[in-house]
PDB file of C-alpha atoms in Angstrom:
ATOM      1  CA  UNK A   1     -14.728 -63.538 -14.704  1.00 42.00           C
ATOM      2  CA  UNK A   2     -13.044 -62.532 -17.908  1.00 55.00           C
ATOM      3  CA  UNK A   3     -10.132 -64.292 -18.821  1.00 79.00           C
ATOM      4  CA  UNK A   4      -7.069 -62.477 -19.208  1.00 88.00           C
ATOM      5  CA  UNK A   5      -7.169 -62.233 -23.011  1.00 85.00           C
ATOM      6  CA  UNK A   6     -10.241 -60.729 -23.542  1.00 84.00           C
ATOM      7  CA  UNK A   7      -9.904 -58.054 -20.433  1.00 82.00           C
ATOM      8  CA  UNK A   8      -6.515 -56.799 -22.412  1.00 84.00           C
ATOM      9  CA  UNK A   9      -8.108 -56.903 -25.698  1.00 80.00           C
ATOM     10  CA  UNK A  10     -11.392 -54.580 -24.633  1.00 82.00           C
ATOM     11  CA  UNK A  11      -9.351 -52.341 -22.273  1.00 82.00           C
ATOM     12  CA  UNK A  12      -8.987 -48.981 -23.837  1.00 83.00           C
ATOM     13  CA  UNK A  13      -5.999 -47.794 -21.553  1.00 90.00           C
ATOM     14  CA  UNK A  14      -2.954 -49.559 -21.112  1.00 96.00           C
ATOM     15  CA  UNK A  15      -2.696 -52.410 -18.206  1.00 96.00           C
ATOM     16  CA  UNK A  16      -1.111 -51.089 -15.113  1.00 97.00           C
ATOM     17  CA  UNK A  17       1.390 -53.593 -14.067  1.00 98.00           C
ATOM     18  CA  UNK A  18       3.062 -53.563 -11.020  1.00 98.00           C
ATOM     19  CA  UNK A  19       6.624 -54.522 -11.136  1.00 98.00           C
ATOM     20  CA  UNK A  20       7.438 -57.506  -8.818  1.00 98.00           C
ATOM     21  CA  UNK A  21       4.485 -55.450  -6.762  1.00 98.00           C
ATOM     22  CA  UNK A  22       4.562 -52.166  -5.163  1.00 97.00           C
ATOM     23  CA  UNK A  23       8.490 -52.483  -5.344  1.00 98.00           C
ATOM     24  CA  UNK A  24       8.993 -48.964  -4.781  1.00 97.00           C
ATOM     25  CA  UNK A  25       7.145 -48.827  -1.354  1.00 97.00           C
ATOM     26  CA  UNK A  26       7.671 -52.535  -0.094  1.00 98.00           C
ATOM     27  CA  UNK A  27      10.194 -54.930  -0.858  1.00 98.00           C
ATOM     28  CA  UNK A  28      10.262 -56.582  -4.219  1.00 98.00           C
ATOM     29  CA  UNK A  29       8.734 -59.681  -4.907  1.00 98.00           C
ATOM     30  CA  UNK A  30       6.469 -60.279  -1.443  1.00 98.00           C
ATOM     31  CA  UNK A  31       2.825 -60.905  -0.507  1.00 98.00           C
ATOM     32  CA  UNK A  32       3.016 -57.471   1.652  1.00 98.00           C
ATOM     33  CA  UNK A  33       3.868 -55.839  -1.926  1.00 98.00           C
ATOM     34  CA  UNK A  34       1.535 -57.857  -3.719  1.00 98.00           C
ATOM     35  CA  UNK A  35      -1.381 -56.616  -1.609  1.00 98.00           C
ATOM     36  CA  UNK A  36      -0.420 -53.166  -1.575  1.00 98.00           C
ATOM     37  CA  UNK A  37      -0.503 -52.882  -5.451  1.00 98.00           C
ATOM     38  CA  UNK A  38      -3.799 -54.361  -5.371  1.00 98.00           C
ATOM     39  CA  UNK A  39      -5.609 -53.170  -2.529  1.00 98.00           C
ATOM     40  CA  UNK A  40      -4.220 -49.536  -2.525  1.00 97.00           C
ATOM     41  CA  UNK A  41      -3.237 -48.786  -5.606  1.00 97.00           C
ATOM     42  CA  UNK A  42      -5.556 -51.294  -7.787  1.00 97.00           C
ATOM     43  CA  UNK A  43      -3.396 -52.193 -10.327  1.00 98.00           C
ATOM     44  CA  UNK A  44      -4.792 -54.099 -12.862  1.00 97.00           C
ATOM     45  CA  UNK A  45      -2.108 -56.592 -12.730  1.00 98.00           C
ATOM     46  CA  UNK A  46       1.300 -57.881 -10.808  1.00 98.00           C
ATOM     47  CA  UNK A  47       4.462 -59.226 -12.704  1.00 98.00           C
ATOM     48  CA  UNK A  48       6.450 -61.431 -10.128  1.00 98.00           C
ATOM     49  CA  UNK A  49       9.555 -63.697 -11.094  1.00 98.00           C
ATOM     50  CA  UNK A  50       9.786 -67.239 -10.152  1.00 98.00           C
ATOM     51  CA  UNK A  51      13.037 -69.589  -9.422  1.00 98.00           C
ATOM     52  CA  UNK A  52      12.408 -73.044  -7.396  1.00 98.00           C
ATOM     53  CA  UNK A  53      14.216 -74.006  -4.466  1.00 98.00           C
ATOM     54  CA  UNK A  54      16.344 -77.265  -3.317  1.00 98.00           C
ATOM     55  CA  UNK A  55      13.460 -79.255  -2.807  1.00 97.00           C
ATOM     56  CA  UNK A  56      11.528 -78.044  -5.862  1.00 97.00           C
ATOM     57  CA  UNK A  57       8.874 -75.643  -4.649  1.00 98.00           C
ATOM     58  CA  UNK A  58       8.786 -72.118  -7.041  1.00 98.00           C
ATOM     59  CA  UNK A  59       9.872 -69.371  -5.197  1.00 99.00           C
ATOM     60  CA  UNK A  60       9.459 -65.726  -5.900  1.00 99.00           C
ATOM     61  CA  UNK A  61      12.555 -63.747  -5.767  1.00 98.00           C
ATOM     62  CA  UNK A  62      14.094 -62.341  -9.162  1.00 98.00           C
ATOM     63  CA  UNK A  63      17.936 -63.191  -8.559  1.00 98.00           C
ATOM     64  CA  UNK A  64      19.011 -66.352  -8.804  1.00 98.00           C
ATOM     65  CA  UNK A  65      20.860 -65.722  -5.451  1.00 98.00           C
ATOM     66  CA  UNK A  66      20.329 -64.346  -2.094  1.00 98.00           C
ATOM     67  CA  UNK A  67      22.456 -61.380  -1.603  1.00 98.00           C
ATOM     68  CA  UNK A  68      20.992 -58.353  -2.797  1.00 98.00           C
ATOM     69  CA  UNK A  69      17.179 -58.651  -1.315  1.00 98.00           C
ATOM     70  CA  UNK A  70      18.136 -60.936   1.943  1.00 98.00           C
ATOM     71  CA  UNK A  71      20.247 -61.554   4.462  1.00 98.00           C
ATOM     72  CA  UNK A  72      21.292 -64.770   3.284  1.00 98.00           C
ATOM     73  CA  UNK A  73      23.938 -65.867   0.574  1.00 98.00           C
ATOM     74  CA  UNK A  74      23.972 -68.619  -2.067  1.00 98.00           C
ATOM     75  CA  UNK A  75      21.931 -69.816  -4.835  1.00 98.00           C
ATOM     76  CA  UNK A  76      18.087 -70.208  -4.273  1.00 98.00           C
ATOM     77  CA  UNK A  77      18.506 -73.449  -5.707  1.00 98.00           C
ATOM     78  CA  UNK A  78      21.142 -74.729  -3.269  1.00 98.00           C
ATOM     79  CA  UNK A  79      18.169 -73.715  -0.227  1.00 98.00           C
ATOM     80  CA  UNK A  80      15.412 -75.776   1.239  1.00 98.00           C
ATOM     81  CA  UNK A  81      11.880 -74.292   1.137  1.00 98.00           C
ATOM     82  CA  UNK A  82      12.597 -74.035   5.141  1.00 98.00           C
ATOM     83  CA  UNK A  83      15.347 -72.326   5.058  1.00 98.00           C
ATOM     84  CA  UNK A  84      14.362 -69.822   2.449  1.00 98.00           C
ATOM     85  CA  UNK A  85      11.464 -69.028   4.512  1.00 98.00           C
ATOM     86  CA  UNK A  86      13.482 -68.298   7.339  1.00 98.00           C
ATOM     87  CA  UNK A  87      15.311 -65.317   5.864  1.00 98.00           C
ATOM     88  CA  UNK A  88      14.618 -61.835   6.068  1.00 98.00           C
ATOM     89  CA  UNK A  89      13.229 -60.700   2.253  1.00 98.00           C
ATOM     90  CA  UNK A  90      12.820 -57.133   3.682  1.00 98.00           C
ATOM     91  CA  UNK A  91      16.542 -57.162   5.148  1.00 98.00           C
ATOM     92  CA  UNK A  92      17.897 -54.514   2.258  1.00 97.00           C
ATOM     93  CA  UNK A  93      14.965 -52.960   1.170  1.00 97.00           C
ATOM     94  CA  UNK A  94      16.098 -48.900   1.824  1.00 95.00           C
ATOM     95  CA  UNK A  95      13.707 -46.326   0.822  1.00 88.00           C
ATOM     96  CA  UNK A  96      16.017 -43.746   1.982  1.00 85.00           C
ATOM     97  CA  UNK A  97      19.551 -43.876   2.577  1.00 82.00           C
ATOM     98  CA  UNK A  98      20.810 -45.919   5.454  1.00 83.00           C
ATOM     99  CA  UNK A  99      17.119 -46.277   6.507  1.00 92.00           C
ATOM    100  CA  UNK A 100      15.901 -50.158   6.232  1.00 96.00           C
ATOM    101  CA  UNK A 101      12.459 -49.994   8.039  1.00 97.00           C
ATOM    102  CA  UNK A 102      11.498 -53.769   7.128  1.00 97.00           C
ATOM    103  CA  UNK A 103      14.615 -55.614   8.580  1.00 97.00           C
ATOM    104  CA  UNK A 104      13.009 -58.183  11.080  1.00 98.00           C
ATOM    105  CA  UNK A 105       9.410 -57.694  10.413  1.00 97.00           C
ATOM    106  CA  UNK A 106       8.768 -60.929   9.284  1.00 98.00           C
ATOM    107  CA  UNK A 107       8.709 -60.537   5.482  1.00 98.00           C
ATOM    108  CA  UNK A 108       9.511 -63.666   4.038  1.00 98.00           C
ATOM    109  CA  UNK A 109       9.778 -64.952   0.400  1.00 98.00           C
ATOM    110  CA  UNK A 110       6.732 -65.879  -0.909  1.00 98.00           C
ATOM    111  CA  UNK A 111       5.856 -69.386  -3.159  1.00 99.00           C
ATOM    112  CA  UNK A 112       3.765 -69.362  -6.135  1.00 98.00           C
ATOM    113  CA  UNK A 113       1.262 -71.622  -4.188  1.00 98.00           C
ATOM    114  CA  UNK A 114       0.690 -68.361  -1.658  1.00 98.00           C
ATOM    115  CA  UNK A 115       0.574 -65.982  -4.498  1.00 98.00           C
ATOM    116  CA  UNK A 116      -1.921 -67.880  -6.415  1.00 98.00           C
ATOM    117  CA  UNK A 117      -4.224 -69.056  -2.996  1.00 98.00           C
ATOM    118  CA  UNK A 118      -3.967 -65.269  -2.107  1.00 98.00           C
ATOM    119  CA  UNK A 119      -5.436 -63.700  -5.181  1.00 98.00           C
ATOM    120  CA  UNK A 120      -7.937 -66.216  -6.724  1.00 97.00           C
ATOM    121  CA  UNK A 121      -9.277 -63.358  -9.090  1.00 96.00           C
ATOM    122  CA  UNK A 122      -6.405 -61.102  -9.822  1.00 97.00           C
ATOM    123  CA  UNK A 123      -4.326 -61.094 -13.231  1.00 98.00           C
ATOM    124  CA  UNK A 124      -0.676 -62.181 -12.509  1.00 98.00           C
ATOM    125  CA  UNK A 125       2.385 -62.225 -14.873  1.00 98.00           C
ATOM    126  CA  UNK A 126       4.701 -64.675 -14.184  1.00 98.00           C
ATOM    127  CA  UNK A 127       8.318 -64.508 -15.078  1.00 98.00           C
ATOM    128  CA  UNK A 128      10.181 -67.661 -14.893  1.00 98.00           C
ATOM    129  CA  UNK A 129      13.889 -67.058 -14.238  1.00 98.00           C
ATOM    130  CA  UNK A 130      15.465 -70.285 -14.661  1.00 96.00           C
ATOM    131  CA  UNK A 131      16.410 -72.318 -17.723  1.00 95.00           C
ATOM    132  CA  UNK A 132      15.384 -75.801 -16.509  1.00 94.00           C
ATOM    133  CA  UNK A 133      12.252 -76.952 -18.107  1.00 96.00           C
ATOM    134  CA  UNK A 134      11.332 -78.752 -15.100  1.00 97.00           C
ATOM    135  CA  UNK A 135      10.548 -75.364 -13.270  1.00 97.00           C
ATOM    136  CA  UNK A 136       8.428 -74.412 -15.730  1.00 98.00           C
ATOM    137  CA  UNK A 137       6.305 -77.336 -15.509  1.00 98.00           C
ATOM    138  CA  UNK A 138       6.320 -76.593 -11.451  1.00 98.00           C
ATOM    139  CA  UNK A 139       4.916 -74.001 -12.059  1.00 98.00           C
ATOM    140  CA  UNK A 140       2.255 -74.591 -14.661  1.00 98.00           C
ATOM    141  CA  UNK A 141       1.208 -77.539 -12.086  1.00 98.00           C
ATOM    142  CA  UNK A 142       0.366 -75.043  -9.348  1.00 98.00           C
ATOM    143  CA  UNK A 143      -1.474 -72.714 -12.508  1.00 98.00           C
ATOM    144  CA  UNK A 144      -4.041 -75.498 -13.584  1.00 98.00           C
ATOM    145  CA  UNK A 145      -4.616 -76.871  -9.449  1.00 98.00           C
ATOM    146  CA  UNK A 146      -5.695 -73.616  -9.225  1.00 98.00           C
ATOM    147  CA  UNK A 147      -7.355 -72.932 -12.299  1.00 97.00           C
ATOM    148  CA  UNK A 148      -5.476 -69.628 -13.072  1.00 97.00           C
ATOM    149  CA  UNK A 149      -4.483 -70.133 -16.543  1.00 93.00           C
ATOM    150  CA  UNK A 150      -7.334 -67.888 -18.013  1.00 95.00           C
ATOM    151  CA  UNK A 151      -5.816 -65.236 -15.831  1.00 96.00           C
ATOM    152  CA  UNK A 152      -2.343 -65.785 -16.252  1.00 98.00           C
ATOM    153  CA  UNK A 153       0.390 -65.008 -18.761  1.00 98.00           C
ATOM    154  CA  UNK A 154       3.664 -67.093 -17.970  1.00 98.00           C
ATOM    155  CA  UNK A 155       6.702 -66.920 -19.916  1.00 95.00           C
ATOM    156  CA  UNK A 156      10.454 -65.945 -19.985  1.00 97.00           C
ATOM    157  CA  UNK A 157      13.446 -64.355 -21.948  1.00 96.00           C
ATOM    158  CA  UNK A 158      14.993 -68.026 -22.131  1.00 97.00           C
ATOM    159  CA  UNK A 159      13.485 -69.230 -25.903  1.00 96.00           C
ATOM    160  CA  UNK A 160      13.762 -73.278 -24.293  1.00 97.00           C
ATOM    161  CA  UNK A 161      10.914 -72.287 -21.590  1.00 97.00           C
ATOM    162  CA  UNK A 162       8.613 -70.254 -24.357  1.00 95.00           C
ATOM    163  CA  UNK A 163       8.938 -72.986 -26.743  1.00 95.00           C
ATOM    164  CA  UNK A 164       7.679 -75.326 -23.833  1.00 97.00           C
ATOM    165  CA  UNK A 165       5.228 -73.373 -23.249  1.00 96.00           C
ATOM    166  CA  UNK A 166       3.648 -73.422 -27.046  1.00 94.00           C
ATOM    167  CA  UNK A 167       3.955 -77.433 -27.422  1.00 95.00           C
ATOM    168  CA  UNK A 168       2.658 -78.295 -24.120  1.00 97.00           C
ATOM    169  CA  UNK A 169       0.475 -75.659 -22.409  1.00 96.00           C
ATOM    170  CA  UNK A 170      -1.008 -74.106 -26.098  1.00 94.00           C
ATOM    171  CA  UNK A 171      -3.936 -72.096 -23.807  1.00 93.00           C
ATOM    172  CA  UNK A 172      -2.069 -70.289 -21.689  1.00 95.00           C
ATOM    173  CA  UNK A 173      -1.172 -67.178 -22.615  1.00 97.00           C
ATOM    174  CA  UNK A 174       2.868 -66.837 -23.099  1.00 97.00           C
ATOM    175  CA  UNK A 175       5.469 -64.372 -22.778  1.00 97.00           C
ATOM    176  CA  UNK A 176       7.945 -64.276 -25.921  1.00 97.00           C
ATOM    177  CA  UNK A 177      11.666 -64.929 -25.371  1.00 97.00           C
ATOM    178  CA  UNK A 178      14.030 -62.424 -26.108  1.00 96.00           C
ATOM    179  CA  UNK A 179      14.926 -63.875 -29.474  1.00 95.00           C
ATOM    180  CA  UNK A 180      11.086 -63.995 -30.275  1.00 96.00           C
ATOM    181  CA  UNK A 181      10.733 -60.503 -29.311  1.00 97.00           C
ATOM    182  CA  UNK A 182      13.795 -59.602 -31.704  1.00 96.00           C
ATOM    183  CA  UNK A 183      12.536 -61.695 -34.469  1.00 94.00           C
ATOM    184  CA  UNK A 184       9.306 -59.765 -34.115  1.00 95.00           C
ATOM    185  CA  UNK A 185      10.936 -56.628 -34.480  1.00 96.00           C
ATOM    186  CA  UNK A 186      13.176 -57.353 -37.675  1.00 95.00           C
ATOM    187  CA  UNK A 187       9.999 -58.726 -39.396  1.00 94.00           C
ATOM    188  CA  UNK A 188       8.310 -55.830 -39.548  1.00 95.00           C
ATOM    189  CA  UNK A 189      11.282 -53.670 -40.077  1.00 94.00           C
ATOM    190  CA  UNK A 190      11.654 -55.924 -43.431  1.00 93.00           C
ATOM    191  CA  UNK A 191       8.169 -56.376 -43.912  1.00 89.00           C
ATOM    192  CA  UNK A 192       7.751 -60.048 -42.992  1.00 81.00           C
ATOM    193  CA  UNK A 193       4.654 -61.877 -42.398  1.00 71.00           C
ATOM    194  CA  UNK A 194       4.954 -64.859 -40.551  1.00 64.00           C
ATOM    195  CA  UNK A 195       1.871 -67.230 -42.273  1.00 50.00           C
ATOM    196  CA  UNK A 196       2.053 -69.108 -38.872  1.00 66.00           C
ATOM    197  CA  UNK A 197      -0.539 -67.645 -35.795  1.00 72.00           C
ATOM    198  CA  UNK A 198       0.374 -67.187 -32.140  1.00 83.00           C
ATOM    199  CA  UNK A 199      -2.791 -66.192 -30.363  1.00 88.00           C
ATOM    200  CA  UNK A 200      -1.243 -67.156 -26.866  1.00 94.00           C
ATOM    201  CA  UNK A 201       1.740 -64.642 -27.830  1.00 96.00           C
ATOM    202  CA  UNK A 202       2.475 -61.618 -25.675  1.00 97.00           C
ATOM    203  CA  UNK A 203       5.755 -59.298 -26.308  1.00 97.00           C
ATOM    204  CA  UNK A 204       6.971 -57.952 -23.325  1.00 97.00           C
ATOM    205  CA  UNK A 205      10.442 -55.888 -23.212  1.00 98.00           C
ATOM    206  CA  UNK A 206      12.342 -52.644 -22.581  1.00 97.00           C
ATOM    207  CA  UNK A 207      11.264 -49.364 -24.406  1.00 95.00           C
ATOM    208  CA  UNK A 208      14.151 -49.785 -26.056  1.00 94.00           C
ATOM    209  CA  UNK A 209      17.652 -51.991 -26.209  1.00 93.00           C
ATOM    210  CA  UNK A 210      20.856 -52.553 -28.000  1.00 89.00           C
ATOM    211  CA  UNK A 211      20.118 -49.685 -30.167  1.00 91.00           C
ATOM    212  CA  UNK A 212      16.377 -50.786 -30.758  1.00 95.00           C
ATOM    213  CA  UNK A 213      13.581 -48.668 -30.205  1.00 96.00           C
ATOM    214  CA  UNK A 214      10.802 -51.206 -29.706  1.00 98.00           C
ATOM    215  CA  UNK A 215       8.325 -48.509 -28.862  1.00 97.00           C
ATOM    216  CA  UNK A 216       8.197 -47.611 -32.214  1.00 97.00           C
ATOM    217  CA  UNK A 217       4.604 -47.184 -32.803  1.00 97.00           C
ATOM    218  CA  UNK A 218       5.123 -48.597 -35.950  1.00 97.00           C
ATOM    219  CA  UNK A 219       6.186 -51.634 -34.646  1.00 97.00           C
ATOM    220  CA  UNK A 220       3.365 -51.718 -31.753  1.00 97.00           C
ATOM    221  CA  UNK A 221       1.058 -51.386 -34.863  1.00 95.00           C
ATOM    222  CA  UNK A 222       2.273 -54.533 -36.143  1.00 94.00           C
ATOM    223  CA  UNK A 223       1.674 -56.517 -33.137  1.00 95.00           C
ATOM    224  CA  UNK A 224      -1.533 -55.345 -33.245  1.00 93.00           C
ATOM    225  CA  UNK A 225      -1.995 -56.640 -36.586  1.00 91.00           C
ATOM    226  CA  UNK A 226      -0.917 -60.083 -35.285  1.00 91.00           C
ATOM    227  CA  UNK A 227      -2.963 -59.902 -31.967  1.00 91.00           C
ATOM    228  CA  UNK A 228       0.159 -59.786 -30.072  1.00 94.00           C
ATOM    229  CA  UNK A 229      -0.236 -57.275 -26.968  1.00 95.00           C
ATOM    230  CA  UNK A 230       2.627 -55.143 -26.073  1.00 97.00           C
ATOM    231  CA  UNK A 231       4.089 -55.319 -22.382  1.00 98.00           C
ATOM    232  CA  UNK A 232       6.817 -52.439 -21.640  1.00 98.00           C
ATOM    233  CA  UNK A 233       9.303 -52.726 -18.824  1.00 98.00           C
ATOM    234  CA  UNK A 234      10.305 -50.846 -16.021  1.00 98.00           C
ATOM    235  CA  UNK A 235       8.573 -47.726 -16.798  1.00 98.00           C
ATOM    236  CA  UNK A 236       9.165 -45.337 -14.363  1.00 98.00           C
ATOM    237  CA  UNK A 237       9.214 -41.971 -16.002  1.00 98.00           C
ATOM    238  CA  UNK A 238       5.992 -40.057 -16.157  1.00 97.00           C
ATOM    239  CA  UNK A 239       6.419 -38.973 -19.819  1.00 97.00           C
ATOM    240  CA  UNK A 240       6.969 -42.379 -20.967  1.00 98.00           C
ATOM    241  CA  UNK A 241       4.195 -43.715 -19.436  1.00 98.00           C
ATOM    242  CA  UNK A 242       2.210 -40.885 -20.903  1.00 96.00           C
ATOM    243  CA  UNK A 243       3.614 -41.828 -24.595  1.00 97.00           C
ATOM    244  CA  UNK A 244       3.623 -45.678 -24.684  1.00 97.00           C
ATOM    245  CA  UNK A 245      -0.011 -45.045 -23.513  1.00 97.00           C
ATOM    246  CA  UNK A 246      -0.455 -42.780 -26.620  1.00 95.00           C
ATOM    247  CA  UNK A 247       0.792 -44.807 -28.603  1.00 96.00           C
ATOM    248  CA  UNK A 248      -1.450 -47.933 -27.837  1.00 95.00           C
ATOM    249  CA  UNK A 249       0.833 -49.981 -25.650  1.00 97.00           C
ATOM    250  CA  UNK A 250      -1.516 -52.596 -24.057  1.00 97.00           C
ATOM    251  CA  UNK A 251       0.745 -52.734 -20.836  1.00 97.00           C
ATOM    252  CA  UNK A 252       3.437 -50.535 -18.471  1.00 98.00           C
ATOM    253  CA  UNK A 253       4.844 -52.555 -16.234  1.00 98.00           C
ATOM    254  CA  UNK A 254       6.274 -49.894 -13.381  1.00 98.00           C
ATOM    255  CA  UNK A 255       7.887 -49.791  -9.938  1.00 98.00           C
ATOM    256  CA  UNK A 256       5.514 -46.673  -9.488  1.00 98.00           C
ATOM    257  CA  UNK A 257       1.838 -47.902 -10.411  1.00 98.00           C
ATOM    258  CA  UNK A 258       0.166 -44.847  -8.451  1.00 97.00           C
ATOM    259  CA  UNK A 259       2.121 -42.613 -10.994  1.00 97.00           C
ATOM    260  CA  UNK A 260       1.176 -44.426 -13.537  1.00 97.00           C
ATOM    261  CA  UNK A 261      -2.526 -44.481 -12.353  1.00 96.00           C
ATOM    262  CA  UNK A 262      -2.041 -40.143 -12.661  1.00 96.00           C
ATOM    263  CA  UNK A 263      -0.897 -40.686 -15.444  1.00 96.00           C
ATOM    264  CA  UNK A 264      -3.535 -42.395 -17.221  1.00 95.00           C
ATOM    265  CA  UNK A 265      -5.804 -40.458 -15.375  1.00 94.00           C
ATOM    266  CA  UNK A 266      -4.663 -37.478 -17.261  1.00 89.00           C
ATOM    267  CA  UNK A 267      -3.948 -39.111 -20.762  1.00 74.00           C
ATOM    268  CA  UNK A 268      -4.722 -36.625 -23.333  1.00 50.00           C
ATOM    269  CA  UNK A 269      -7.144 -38.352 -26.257  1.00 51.00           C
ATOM    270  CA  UNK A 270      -5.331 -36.137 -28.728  1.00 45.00           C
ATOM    271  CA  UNK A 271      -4.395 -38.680 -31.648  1.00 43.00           C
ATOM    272  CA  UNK A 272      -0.545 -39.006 -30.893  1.00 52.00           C
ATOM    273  CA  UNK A 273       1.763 -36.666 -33.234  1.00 52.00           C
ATOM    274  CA  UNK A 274       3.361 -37.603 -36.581  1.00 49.00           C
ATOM    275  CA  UNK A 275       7.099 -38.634 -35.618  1.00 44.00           C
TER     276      UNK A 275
END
């Protein structure tokens, strides 16, 4: 199989990544969306996030506490691997309102050893949520037993975890932290050329923040020049997806990847219009 690097660099259309799975039509961050973004809609990838529980064992969930996706309360942290997998991850999932169809059906949170025994081929973006170091090297553990670093890009916005990542797993290719991501940005806005190569590097962020348009094209132009890939996030809006993809994004990460499939589907291979 390919690894990871090479598959984005030859693709010609941007990677279709599902956000925390088919998070639109299951609930966030399970195996039951995992497989549906795969099997039905055939993404080409999944982005899941990753916190560890009381005993140690990374978790995926994307808050650091219960409320909002389960019927639980409290940190993650604060929960045996036990009792997290005795809660109901499909208790406020509503795809309509007042409607929650998955309460009781056994959806549980999933660990990173599941995800990654689940999918042995599949390309997975992991998002580590926490600050401690000591989840990220949980979770790189699990990434080598399994030999999924060649298909795996792991990072985080915290700059501690991707600066962790570069000194001790060098191979593996790495999400930039928000400040690296920023950095990025004001560099080419000034004209800067860092002399120092990240070939691990990938920048994924929001179309646009804090006054920042990072979908400049110019600016996705210069990560190209530096062989860093471009990752956008959440993407739900038809006509974005349609202009990222014109202007050379290598990824859309989306709640809605059978839109985004249309989408693509459909591109145009006009050359994209002078802003």
């Amino acid at each position: 199989m390919d690894t990871l690097a090479a598959f984005i660099r030859d693709k010609q259309k941007p990677f279709n990544i599902a956000h925390r799975g088919a998070s639109a039509c299951l609930p966030e961050n399970t195996l039951e969306a995992f497989d549906l973004a795969f099997s039905k809609f055939k993404v080409d990838m999944i982005e899941f996030d990753v916190h560890t529980s009381q005993d140690g064992i990374p978790v995926i969930i994307h808050d650091g506490r219960l409320e909002r996706t389960t019927n639980s309360r409290g940190y993650v942290s604060a929960h045996s691997l036990a009792r997290l997998k005795a809660l109901d991850a499909g208790f406020h999932f509503s795809p309509s309102p007042s409607s929650f169809p998955f309460r009781g059906k056994g959806i549980q949170i999933p660990t990173l050893e599941e995800v990654l025994s689940r999918f042995p081929e599949q390309f997975l973006a992991v998002e580590i949520k926490e600050k401690d170091i000591s989840c990220l090297h949980q979770v790189m553990a699990l990434i080598e037993k399994y030999g999924a670093h060649p298909r795996c890009v792991v990072g985080s916005k915290h700059h501690t975890i991707s600066q962790e990542m570069q000194q001790r797993y060098p191979s593996t290719l790495r999400f930039c932290s928000q400040r690296e991501v920023v950095r990025l940005y004001f560099d080419f806005k000034t004209g800067k050329l860092e002399s120092k190569k990240d070939p691990c590097a990938v920048a994924s962020m929001p179309f646009q923040n804090c006054g920042i348009r990072f979908d400049d094209k110019g600016f996705i132009d210069y990560l190209h020049e530096r062989r860093i890939p471009s990752f956008f996030w959440t993407v739900n809006d038809p006509e974005l997806m349609k202009t990222l993809s014109l202007k050379k994004a290598d990824g859309i990460i989306t709640d809605y990847p059978a839109r985004l499939r249309e989408v693509l589907a459909q591109r145009s291979e006009t050359a994209l219009p002078d802003a």
